[in-house]
């Protein structure tokens, strides 16, 4: 067996990026404002079952007033450890840091310096019987209870926040919430691991493979040093590396480490990574994934907790989680204060301080994140933790960026009520039409040895992000990508809300993936912009507005997959996540359909197998797929 090494900080920060230590330098500050104006204390807070969770508390040195508490719980470490070592910036942003808050960070159960056993997306226990029934809700409750009773100069009000996985813990804090919890801001929050991050509609995101040990390497003792080990992939070309690797079962070797922190929890199977084992032993949406999902438990949020859900329109990781968290709270808790901020950002980008806001090659504007931090996020927490705390916060119900017009819009509801459904058919001769034409089938060959790449870039990544706005011309020019587009638009079309793909398909095989991409095609005379990769031009730029995959065998049930009958016309329906995008006059609306998206997602063998993680080389077959012209894409269009 091989013992693989890695760079801890590079990997962790690559994945969480903004979760642990935001750098908001726009607010003028001295060399280390936090160290000059805050005291730092480290302590262990004992949970109801006796497990100690390591907690860092930054308290303002000025003791002449009381302060609210802002709490972030994280699996990514509360670093730096040591009461004489300070973060450069603390809290959600520097405006809040300078406002004066008690800022608290906590290593969650089983991670870093905290005791206990870590459980990836720990399942919620609705009816706890005794002190041994613990979950992230109970740990948050016990933490808040200790903080308000033991931290000096607190005003009794607590807020939680977090991005990505810490966003998941912020959502969790609202369930069976402590009475002192007055505000929570789940941001890019994971909602369900079968639809966020590692899966999309049953397809495994192979591009996340290298980050798996961050979550799946076991430990049994508190540590301030990373215990997990990453793969030693030396390749520079992820497309070729994964293509050469073959079936997913060939990747097991990267998790066969010689030595574990805790030999007692070492698995008896082929690998030592419990998250990789979980992924490959549970390919369907079974009780394991269902129990870990948090969305279904947001139906009874206490009205004393105000929520502000934040997400990025081009978040490649947790787009589903943020939108479904907001919508579920809104649906089942109509009397609660619950708002949505949905901006032109990649994963957690709103916590950055860059003046120019771009996602990949595409530029959206200046100071978008900075204005969010100062005018929205800070206003939210100040109102509910320092102010009146009523529903008159001065913020809109939904603050959503129009990524086509490049401007913010406010709405009384999201999606807005003044919308209508409009259907576009995937017609013959690459036409996208509003009326159905005579049905024919359009065929293409899906060559398993030459899958469609998701990006032109030649590199290795831990979690892909920039592809969400990538120019899709490279894909449109392939024979295994079907293209449908409107004529040049004579007027603007504003898409608001979700998108429904209603495909009529057939395949010579017994399984297939179906990928739909919504593209904004720019005119030939589009104005150039700075900061793009050198080979690109805005002339005819194919901006990917939204995209999604459906693993065909899950078309009727994510729990009980079923094969296709070869050559039989079959309905495949799935949802693409919300957009707020105006296709401007002079542009074209384009749809691309394909069956591979590599190595963003793993290769479908295109023959039905019960578990793709255990598929053999001989299971993978090139097949011919058909898209019928009765297929359509249903948009919500603003009236």
XYZ file of C-alpha atoms in Angstrom:
639
model
C 0.000 0.000 0.000
C 1.065 3.550 -0.643
C 1.127 6.379 1.839
C 0.104 9.589 0.119
C 0.942 13.108 1.283
C -0.540 16.499 0.543
C -0.522 20.144 1.412
C -3.173 20.659 4.052
C -3.737 24.352 3.694
C -3.903 24.359 -0.086
C -6.523 21.624 -0.152
C -8.705 22.886 2.663
C -8.700 26.460 1.445
C -9.291 25.339 -2.124
C -12.510 23.651 -1.073
C -13.924 25.981 1.530
C -12.198 29.063 0.125
C -14.169 31.580 2.101
C -15.667 29.581 4.945
C -13.025 29.997 7.584
C -11.285 33.324 7.163
C -12.789 36.047 5.044
C -10.505 38.896 4.050
C -12.488 42.099 3.831
C -9.797 44.705 3.436
C -11.988 47.503 2.058
C -12.808 48.673 5.556
C -9.666 50.580 6.499
C -7.851 48.737 9.233
C -4.496 48.663 10.874
C -2.099 45.747 10.549
C -4.300 43.449 12.630
C -7.483 45.115 13.778
C -8.714 41.999 15.526
C -5.611 41.641 17.661
C -5.613 45.315 18.600
C -9.294 45.482 19.477
C -10.245 41.994 20.628
C -9.246 39.561 23.349
C -9.019 35.901 22.413
C -9.967 32.985 24.639
C -9.891 29.261 23.874
C -12.100 26.862 25.780
C -13.814 23.504 25.620
C -17.606 23.543 25.848
C -19.108 20.333 27.174
C -22.090 18.918 25.312
C -24.984 17.071 26.982
C -23.304 13.699 26.349
C -20.007 14.817 27.922
C -18.084 15.438 24.678
C -15.967 18.602 24.644
C -16.012 20.891 21.611
C -13.076 23.232 21.097
C -14.214 26.840 20.871
C -12.414 30.126 20.177
C -13.979 33.341 21.467
C -12.962 36.823 20.292
C -14.394 39.510 22.615
C -14.073 43.304 22.184
C -11.573 44.861 24.570
C -13.981 47.741 25.160
C -16.099 46.530 28.102
C -18.237 49.665 28.370
C -21.121 48.062 26.456
C -22.643 44.685 25.744
C -22.362 42.870 22.429
C -24.237 40.216 20.480
C -22.578 36.895 19.726
C -21.882 35.701 16.177
C -21.183 31.974 16.019
C -19.691 29.891 13.239
C -19.372 26.114 13.608
C -16.983 24.513 11.139
C -15.357 21.211 10.157
C -12.483 23.169 8.587
C -10.689 24.284 11.776
C -10.859 27.411 13.938
C -7.190 28.137 13.222
C -4.924 29.648 14.319
C -4.661 27.743 17.583
C -3.153 29.518 20.584
C -4.621 32.423 22.550
C -1.803 34.697 21.380
C -2.431 33.935 17.699
C -5.121 35.912 15.886
C -6.922 35.789 12.600
C -6.422 38.912 10.556
C -10.171 39.233 10.104
C -12.999 37.820 12.180
C -16.720 37.555 11.614
C -18.703 37.529 8.370
C -17.091 40.781 7.171
C -14.926 43.636 8.397
C -17.847 46.009 8.790
C -19.325 43.715 11.430
C -15.918 43.229 13.031
C -15.600 47.003 13.464
C -19.219 47.309 14.641
C -18.301 45.287 17.711
C -19.454 41.697 18.113
C -18.368 38.721 20.178
C -17.122 36.413 17.422
C -17.069 32.691 18.164
C -15.661 29.801 16.125
C -16.080 26.149 17.015
C -14.583 22.924 15.670
C -17.569 20.628 15.197
C -17.744 17.215 16.820
C -14.936 14.900 15.740
C -12.964 17.529 13.816
C -9.622 19.085 14.659
C -9.410 19.973 18.365
C -12.895 18.759 19.273
C -13.643 15.385 20.802
C -16.165 12.869 19.550
C -16.855 11.112 16.285
C -17.332 13.023 13.063
C -20.294 12.159 10.866
C -20.410 13.696 7.405
C -23.778 15.514 7.205
C -24.895 14.125 10.557
C -28.562 13.106 10.479
C -31.066 15.112 12.516
C -32.836 13.274 15.356
C -36.367 14.720 15.657
C -37.432 13.108 18.931
C -34.461 12.885 21.247
C -35.001 10.475 24.144
C -31.981 11.151 26.327
C -28.579 12.870 26.443
C -27.025 10.296 24.132
C -29.274 11.390 21.273
C -27.119 14.132 19.807
C -26.951 15.902 16.475
C -25.738 19.268 15.186
C -28.900 20.919 16.467
C -28.284 19.767 20.031
C -24.583 20.662 19.831
C -25.476 24.160 18.645
C -28.110 24.537 21.356
C -25.678 23.464 24.082
C -22.992 25.786 22.708
C -25.280 28.812 22.624
C -26.584 28.019 26.098
C -23.039 27.994 27.471
C -22.021 31.163 25.624
C -24.892 33.360 26.829
C -24.360 32.146 30.406
C -20.574 32.364 30.549
C -19.216 34.990 28.135
C -18.976 38.422 29.710
C -20.601 41.487 28.175
C -22.950 39.609 25.856
C -26.400 41.100 25.296
C -28.200 37.768 25.131
C -28.653 37.759 21.352
C -26.905 35.225 19.127
C -26.541 34.906 15.367
C -25.031 32.143 13.259
C -23.456 32.306 9.835
C -21.325 30.204 7.553
C -20.473 29.474 3.926
C -20.622 25.987 2.381
C -20.298 23.340 5.108
C -20.411 25.993 7.872
C -23.548 27.200 6.081
C -25.041 23.752 6.630
C -24.349 24.131 10.365
C -25.964 27.585 10.316
C -29.107 26.074 8.791
C -28.965 23.317 11.410
C -28.933 25.943 14.184
C -32.457 27.012 13.228
C -33.927 23.564 13.971
C -35.020 23.269 17.623
C -33.328 26.629 18.053
C -32.125 28.030 21.369
C -34.275 30.992 22.520
C -31.222 33.271 22.315
C -30.750 32.567 18.606
C -32.242 35.573 16.840
C -30.630 35.492 13.378
C -29.090 32.922 11.068
C -27.515 33.369 7.660
C -26.895 30.054 5.897
C -24.751 30.859 2.872
C -24.068 28.437 -0.007
C -25.354 25.924 2.492
C -25.312 22.202 1.740
C -28.863 20.874 1.734
C -28.554 17.273 0.552
C -25.429 15.420 -0.589
C -27.397 13.610 -3.303
C -28.087 16.921 -5.042
C -25.256 19.167 -3.766
C -21.502 18.869 -4.154
C -20.779 15.175 -4.771
C -23.953 14.233 -6.664
C -26.261 15.891 -9.128
C -29.476 14.000 -9.784
C -27.721 10.702 -9.144
C -24.614 11.414 -11.213
C -21.354 11.352 -9.238
C -19.195 14.454 -9.593
C -15.894 12.840 -10.472
C -14.268 16.272 -10.384
C -14.654 16.153 -6.562
C -12.787 12.881 -6.242
C -9.552 14.418 -4.969
C -11.274 16.264 -2.117
C -12.911 13.156 -0.638
C -10.260 12.428 2.064
C -10.911 15.858 3.566
C -14.176 14.381 4.844
C -13.538 10.644 4.997
C -10.268 10.074 6.833
C -11.089 8.926 10.391
C -9.473 10.144 13.599
C -10.086 9.551 17.301
C -8.112 12.222 19.104
C -8.124 16.038 19.061
C -5.387 17.526 16.908
C -4.297 20.926 15.658
C -2.547 19.312 12.693
C -4.229 17.843 9.616
C -4.571 14.074 9.876
C -6.071 13.430 6.450
C -4.005 12.649 3.385
C -4.736 13.475 -0.208
C -3.938 11.507 -3.353
C -0.588 11.864 -5.061
C -1.930 12.449 -8.556
C 0.882 14.037 -10.506
C -1.055 14.528 -13.734
C -1.627 18.007 -15.146
C -4.542 17.017 -17.369
C -7.581 15.860 -15.395
C -9.485 14.799 -18.520
C -6.755 12.411 -19.603
C -6.012 11.210 -16.082
C -9.578 10.095 -15.367
C -10.049 8.721 -18.877
C -6.937 6.588 -18.463
C -8.030 5.514 -14.967
C -11.091 3.777 -16.367
C -13.923 2.535 -14.092
C -14.422 4.165 -10.690
C -13.363 0.950 -8.961
C -9.833 1.592 -10.236
C -9.677 4.682 -8.011
C -9.947 2.676 -4.772
C -6.164 2.432 -4.591
C -5.883 6.125 -3.777
C -7.562 5.499 -0.429
C -5.487 2.524 0.674
C -3.305 4.278 3.221
C -0.761 2.381 5.279
C -1.553 4.020 8.559
C -4.589 5.511 10.251
C -4.996 7.737 13.251
C -7.513 5.263 14.624
C -6.869 1.614 13.677
C -10.040 0.555 15.480
C -12.248 2.234 12.893
C -10.279 0.959 9.919
C -12.642 -0.609 7.445
C -12.274 -4.225 6.441
C -13.040 -3.475 2.803
C -10.623 -2.188 0.193
C -10.252 1.397 1.383
C -9.773 3.339 4.591
C -11.828 6.392 3.670
C -15.291 6.119 5.205
C -16.764 8.810 2.954
C -15.504 7.101 -0.206
C -16.993 3.865 1.131
C -20.272 5.661 1.749
C -20.306 7.053 -1.778
C -19.581 3.754 -3.491
C -21.776 1.546 -1.313
C -24.802 3.841 -1.601
C -25.170 4.812 -5.271
C -28.933 5.385 -4.934
C -30.927 7.831 -2.848
C -31.415 5.321 -0.060
C -32.022 5.774 3.663
C -28.409 6.837 4.237
C -28.629 9.903 2.003
C -32.251 10.600 2.883
C -31.443 10.699 6.593
C -28.543 13.118 6.040
C -30.608 15.578 4.033
C -31.555 18.705 5.957
C -34.126 20.309 3.667
C -36.997 18.099 4.857
C -36.452 19.214 8.468
C -37.015 22.938 7.849
C -40.785 22.827 8.258
C -41.006 24.122 11.819
C -38.461 26.898 12.286
C -39.092 28.917 15.434
C -40.403 32.400 14.547
C -37.846 34.075 16.824
C -35.109 33.118 14.322
C -34.770 35.463 11.351
C -33.057 33.889 8.339
C -31.188 35.384 5.406
C -30.133 32.746 2.877
C -27.303 33.743 0.545
C -26.316 31.997 -2.660
C -24.364 32.455 -5.862
C -26.100 32.191 -9.217
C -22.968 30.513 -10.555
C -22.148 28.358 -7.538
C -20.894 25.031 -8.873
C -21.075 23.386 -5.445
C -24.179 24.270 -3.434
C -26.636 25.965 -5.743
C -29.352 23.459 -4.845
C -28.833 23.798 -1.091
C -29.179 27.572 -0.879
C -32.267 27.780 -3.089
C -34.059 24.835 -1.504
C -33.255 26.062 2.000
C -34.857 29.432 1.273
C -37.862 27.957 -0.535
C -38.585 25.335 2.113
C -38.388 27.775 5.018
C -40.601 30.168 3.064
C -43.177 27.509 2.210
C -43.606 25.936 5.638
C -42.896 28.955 7.864
C -44.842 31.771 6.159
C -44.926 33.997 9.238
C -41.161 33.924 9.773
C -38.722 36.580 8.626
C -36.926 34.818 5.768
C -35.090 36.521 2.908
C -32.964 35.543 -0.079
C -29.866 37.152 -1.543
C -28.877 35.569 -4.874
C -25.997 37.274 -6.639
C -23.554 36.905 -9.564
C -21.066 34.866 -7.595
C -19.271 31.565 -7.574
C -19.032 29.553 -4.355
C -18.702 31.978 -1.416
C -17.450 34.801 -3.624
C -19.571 37.390 -1.788
C -17.109 37.160 1.122
C -14.267 38.434 -1.032
C -13.080 42.024 -1.164
C -12.096 42.237 -4.821
C -13.466 45.361 -6.453
C -13.952 43.612 -9.790
C -16.516 40.814 -9.637
C -16.008 38.127 -12.265
C -16.864 34.447 -12.425
C -14.317 32.736 -14.618
C -13.976 34.783 -17.779
C -17.183 36.726 -17.383
C -17.238 40.135 -15.694
C -20.373 41.290 -13.858
C -19.385 44.620 -12.321
C -17.489 46.400 -9.579
C -17.931 46.325 -5.778
C -20.848 43.875 -5.893
C -19.555 41.806 -2.983
C -18.479 44.849 -0.990
C -21.913 46.420 -1.246
C -23.502 43.163 -0.135
C -21.282 43.046 2.936
C -21.911 46.645 3.958
C -25.499 47.274 2.875
C -27.147 43.879 3.275
C -25.264 41.426 5.500
C -24.222 43.981 8.116
C -27.664 45.576 8.100
C -29.312 42.187 8.645
C -27.254 41.211 11.686
C -27.305 44.698 13.209
C -31.095 44.874 12.995
C -31.780 41.504 14.593
C -28.937 41.383 17.103
C -28.504 45.058 18.048
C -31.662 46.766 16.850
C -35.413 46.333 17.134
C -35.378 42.847 15.678
C -38.796 43.213 14.080
C -39.698 42.353 10.493
C -39.122 45.935 9.342
C -35.462 45.424 8.564
C -35.400 47.684 5.529
C -34.296 44.778 3.347
C -36.370 43.266 0.510
C -37.810 39.764 0.536
C -35.578 38.756 -2.356
C -32.544 40.613 -3.628
C -31.617 38.853 -6.868
C -29.107 39.891 -9.519
C -30.129 39.901 -13.182
C -27.066 38.253 -14.702
C -28.074 39.316 -18.213
C -28.681 43.004 -17.554
C -25.991 43.079 -14.858
C -28.138 44.809 -12.263
C -29.791 44.011 -8.933
C -33.547 43.458 -8.773
C -35.767 43.339 -5.694
C -38.844 41.134 -5.457
C -41.692 40.707 -2.979
C -41.528 36.946 -3.549
C -39.103 34.541 -5.172
C -39.764 33.421 -7.760
C -41.778 36.562 -8.582
C -45.538 36.154 -8.933
C -45.778 38.061 -12.216
C -44.301 35.280 -14.313
C -45.689 32.931 -16.924
C -44.601 29.606 -18.391
C -43.129 29.586 -21.869
C -42.050 26.480 -23.744
C -39.375 26.130 -26.382
C -39.211 22.974 -28.507
C -35.989 21.277 -29.613
C -36.873 21.354 -33.292
C -35.190 20.175 -36.475
C -32.364 22.098 -38.169
C -30.980 23.300 -34.812
C -34.011 25.489 -34.225
C -35.449 26.403 -30.837
C -39.110 27.177 -31.515
C -42.139 28.169 -29.491
C -44.394 25.834 -31.469
C -44.188 22.069 -31.843
C -43.218 20.753 -35.265
C -43.703 17.329 -36.811
C -41.879 14.832 -34.621
C -38.630 13.330 -35.828
C -35.691 11.838 -33.964
C -32.261 13.445 -34.059
C -29.486 10.943 -33.410
C -25.948 11.296 -32.132
C -23.239 8.835 -31.142
C -22.013 8.969 -27.549
C -18.484 7.608 -27.757
C -17.423 6.387 -24.343
C -13.758 6.750 -25.327
C -14.100 10.386 -26.343
C -16.516 12.050 -23.908
C -17.476 15.717 -24.136
C -15.224 17.778 -21.845
C -16.842 20.223 -19.439
C -14.016 22.715 -19.952
C -11.352 23.601 -22.489
C -8.808 24.115 -19.709
C -5.929 21.655 -19.317
C -5.408 21.427 -15.555
C -6.171 19.512 -12.365
C -8.637 20.985 -9.884
C -10.071 19.939 -6.541
C -13.481 21.498 -7.115
C -14.335 23.149 -10.458
C -15.879 26.615 -10.482
C -15.125 28.765 -13.508
C -16.878 26.434 -15.958
C -20.228 27.821 -14.763
C -19.782 30.866 -17.062
C -17.430 29.310 -19.626
C -17.783 29.977 -23.319
C -19.538 26.901 -24.724
C -18.482 27.283 -28.367
C -16.025 24.433 -27.991
C -18.890 22.086 -27.125
C -21.302 23.444 -29.729
C -18.844 22.441 -32.447
C -18.840 18.747 -31.516
C -20.976 16.166 -33.296
C -22.088 14.621 -29.986
C -23.577 17.874 -28.704
C -26.968 18.823 -30.149
C -27.524 22.566 -30.509
C -30.853 24.392 -30.715
C -31.198 28.158 -30.817
C -33.667 30.935 -31.511
C -33.330 33.536 -34.201
C -31.762 36.801 -33.087
C -34.103 38.168 -30.433
C -36.183 41.221 -31.353
C -36.939 41.964 -27.703
C -35.660 41.063 -24.256
C -36.706 37.791 -22.623
C -36.364 37.772 -18.823
C -36.109 34.298 -17.294
C -36.978 34.092 -13.595
C -37.113 30.959 -11.442
C -36.470 27.351 -12.282
C -36.227 25.647 -15.674
C -37.809 22.315 -16.518
C -36.317 20.026 -19.167
C -38.936 17.694 -20.647
C -37.004 15.408 -22.930
C -38.265 12.614 -25.156
C -35.311 10.323 -25.783
C -34.204 6.876 -26.848
C -30.934 4.969 -26.659
C -29.506 1.786 -28.095
C -28.223 1.050 -24.592
C -29.958 0.579 -21.273
C -28.693 3.700 -19.465
C -27.494 7.197 -20.357
C -26.886 10.606 -18.862
C -28.746 13.606 -20.211
C -27.181 17.054 -19.858
C -29.016 20.258 -20.728
C -27.280 23.627 -20.924
C -28.962 27.026 -21.311
C -26.747 29.414 -23.284
C -26.818 33.163 -23.932
C -25.237 33.722 -27.371
C -23.794 37.220 -27.697
C -23.891 39.177 -30.947
C -20.885 39.376 -33.234
C -20.287 43.031 -32.336
C -20.343 42.473 -28.543
C -18.015 44.803 -26.669
C -14.793 43.184 -25.486
C -13.971 43.006 -21.780
C -10.742 42.723 -19.833
C -9.600 39.711 -17.824
C -10.559 36.944 -20.213
C -8.367 34.058 -21.288
C -6.331 35.115 -24.273
C -8.001 32.890 -26.860
C -11.520 34.134 -26.100
C -13.521 37.004 -27.522
C -16.892 38.390 -26.482
C -17.914 38.296 -30.135
C -20.351 35.352 -30.320
C -19.512 34.393 -26.711
C -21.638 31.424 -25.599
C -22.304 32.250 -21.923
C -23.541 29.247 -19.955
C -26.415 30.562 -17.849
C -27.515 27.264 -16.322
C -26.791 23.562 -16.752
C -27.718 20.257 -15.161
C -27.432 16.506 -15.579
C -29.920 13.708 -15.052
C -28.620 10.155 -14.724
C -31.177 8.393 -16.887
C -31.796 5.378 -14.687
C -33.101 7.731 -11.967
C -35.664 9.369 -14.274
C -38.616 7.908 -12.346
C -37.099 7.404 -8.902
C -33.811 8.311 -7.236
C -34.317 5.373 -4.881
C -35.221 2.661 -7.364
C -33.278 3.037 -10.620
C -34.480 1.273 -13.737
C -32.955 0.547 -17.151
C -34.068 1.968 -20.472
C -35.626 -0.360 -22.990
C -33.329 -0.094 -26.023
C -34.691 2.102 -28.837
C -37.933 2.884 -26.991
C -38.993 6.523 -26.762
C -38.864 7.493 -23.087
C -39.637 10.636 -21.107
C -36.812 12.136 -19.039
C -37.863 15.167 -17.012
C -35.693 17.166 -14.616
C -35.284 20.604 -13.124
C -32.480 23.075 -13.671
C -31.970 25.446 -10.741
C -33.292 29.009 -10.677
C -31.977 31.818 -12.836
C -32.621 35.535 -13.057
C -31.281 36.311 -16.495
C -32.439 38.635 -19.234
C -31.596 37.512 -22.750
C -31.204 40.897 -24.375
C -32.411 42.063 -27.748
C -29.820 41.120 -30.356
C -28.735 37.973 -28.477
C -29.879 34.389 -29.076
C -31.198 31.799 -26.626
C -29.494 28.451 -27.157
C -29.968 24.974 -25.696
C -27.256 22.319 -25.815
C -27.982 18.637 -25.118
C -25.293 16.001 -24.614
C -24.693 12.720 -22.778
C -21.192 13.114 -21.367
C -19.676 15.970 -19.345
C -16.237 14.755 -18.429
C -14.697 14.660 -15.918
C -17.139 16.969 -14.162
C -19.295 13.865 -13.775
C -18.221 10.249 -14.026
C -18.758 8.241 -17.184
C -22.038 6.420 -17.442
C -21.347 2.912 -18.825
C -24.431 3.403 -21.020
C -25.453 -0.083 -20.013
C -27.503 -0.468 -16.868
C -25.521 -1.622 -13.837
C -26.847 -1.620 -10.253
C -23.813 0.297 -8.976
C -21.614 2.379 -11.287
C -18.921 2.533 -8.604
C -18.478 -1.208 -9.152
C -18.920 -1.276 -12.931
C -16.336 -3.233 -14.917
C -14.458 -2.147 -18.020
C -16.577 -4.379 -20.250
C -19.770 -2.641 -19.034
C -18.826 0.585 -20.825
C -20.245 0.772 -24.339
C -20.533 3.407 -27.038
C -24.209 3.955 -27.824
C -26.427 5.932 -30.177
C -28.879 8.304 -28.524
C -31.921 10.034 -29.970
C -33.561 13.321 -29.003
C -37.075 13.679 -30.383
C -38.332 17.058 -31.538
C -41.263 16.770 -29.128
C -38.722 17.526 -26.387
C -39.117 20.936 -24.815
C -37.639 23.275 -22.255
C -40.090 25.103 -20.002
C -39.045 28.511 -18.698
C -40.603 30.934 -16.265
C -40.699 34.288 -18.058
C -41.312 37.643 -16.398
C -44.492 39.308 -17.609
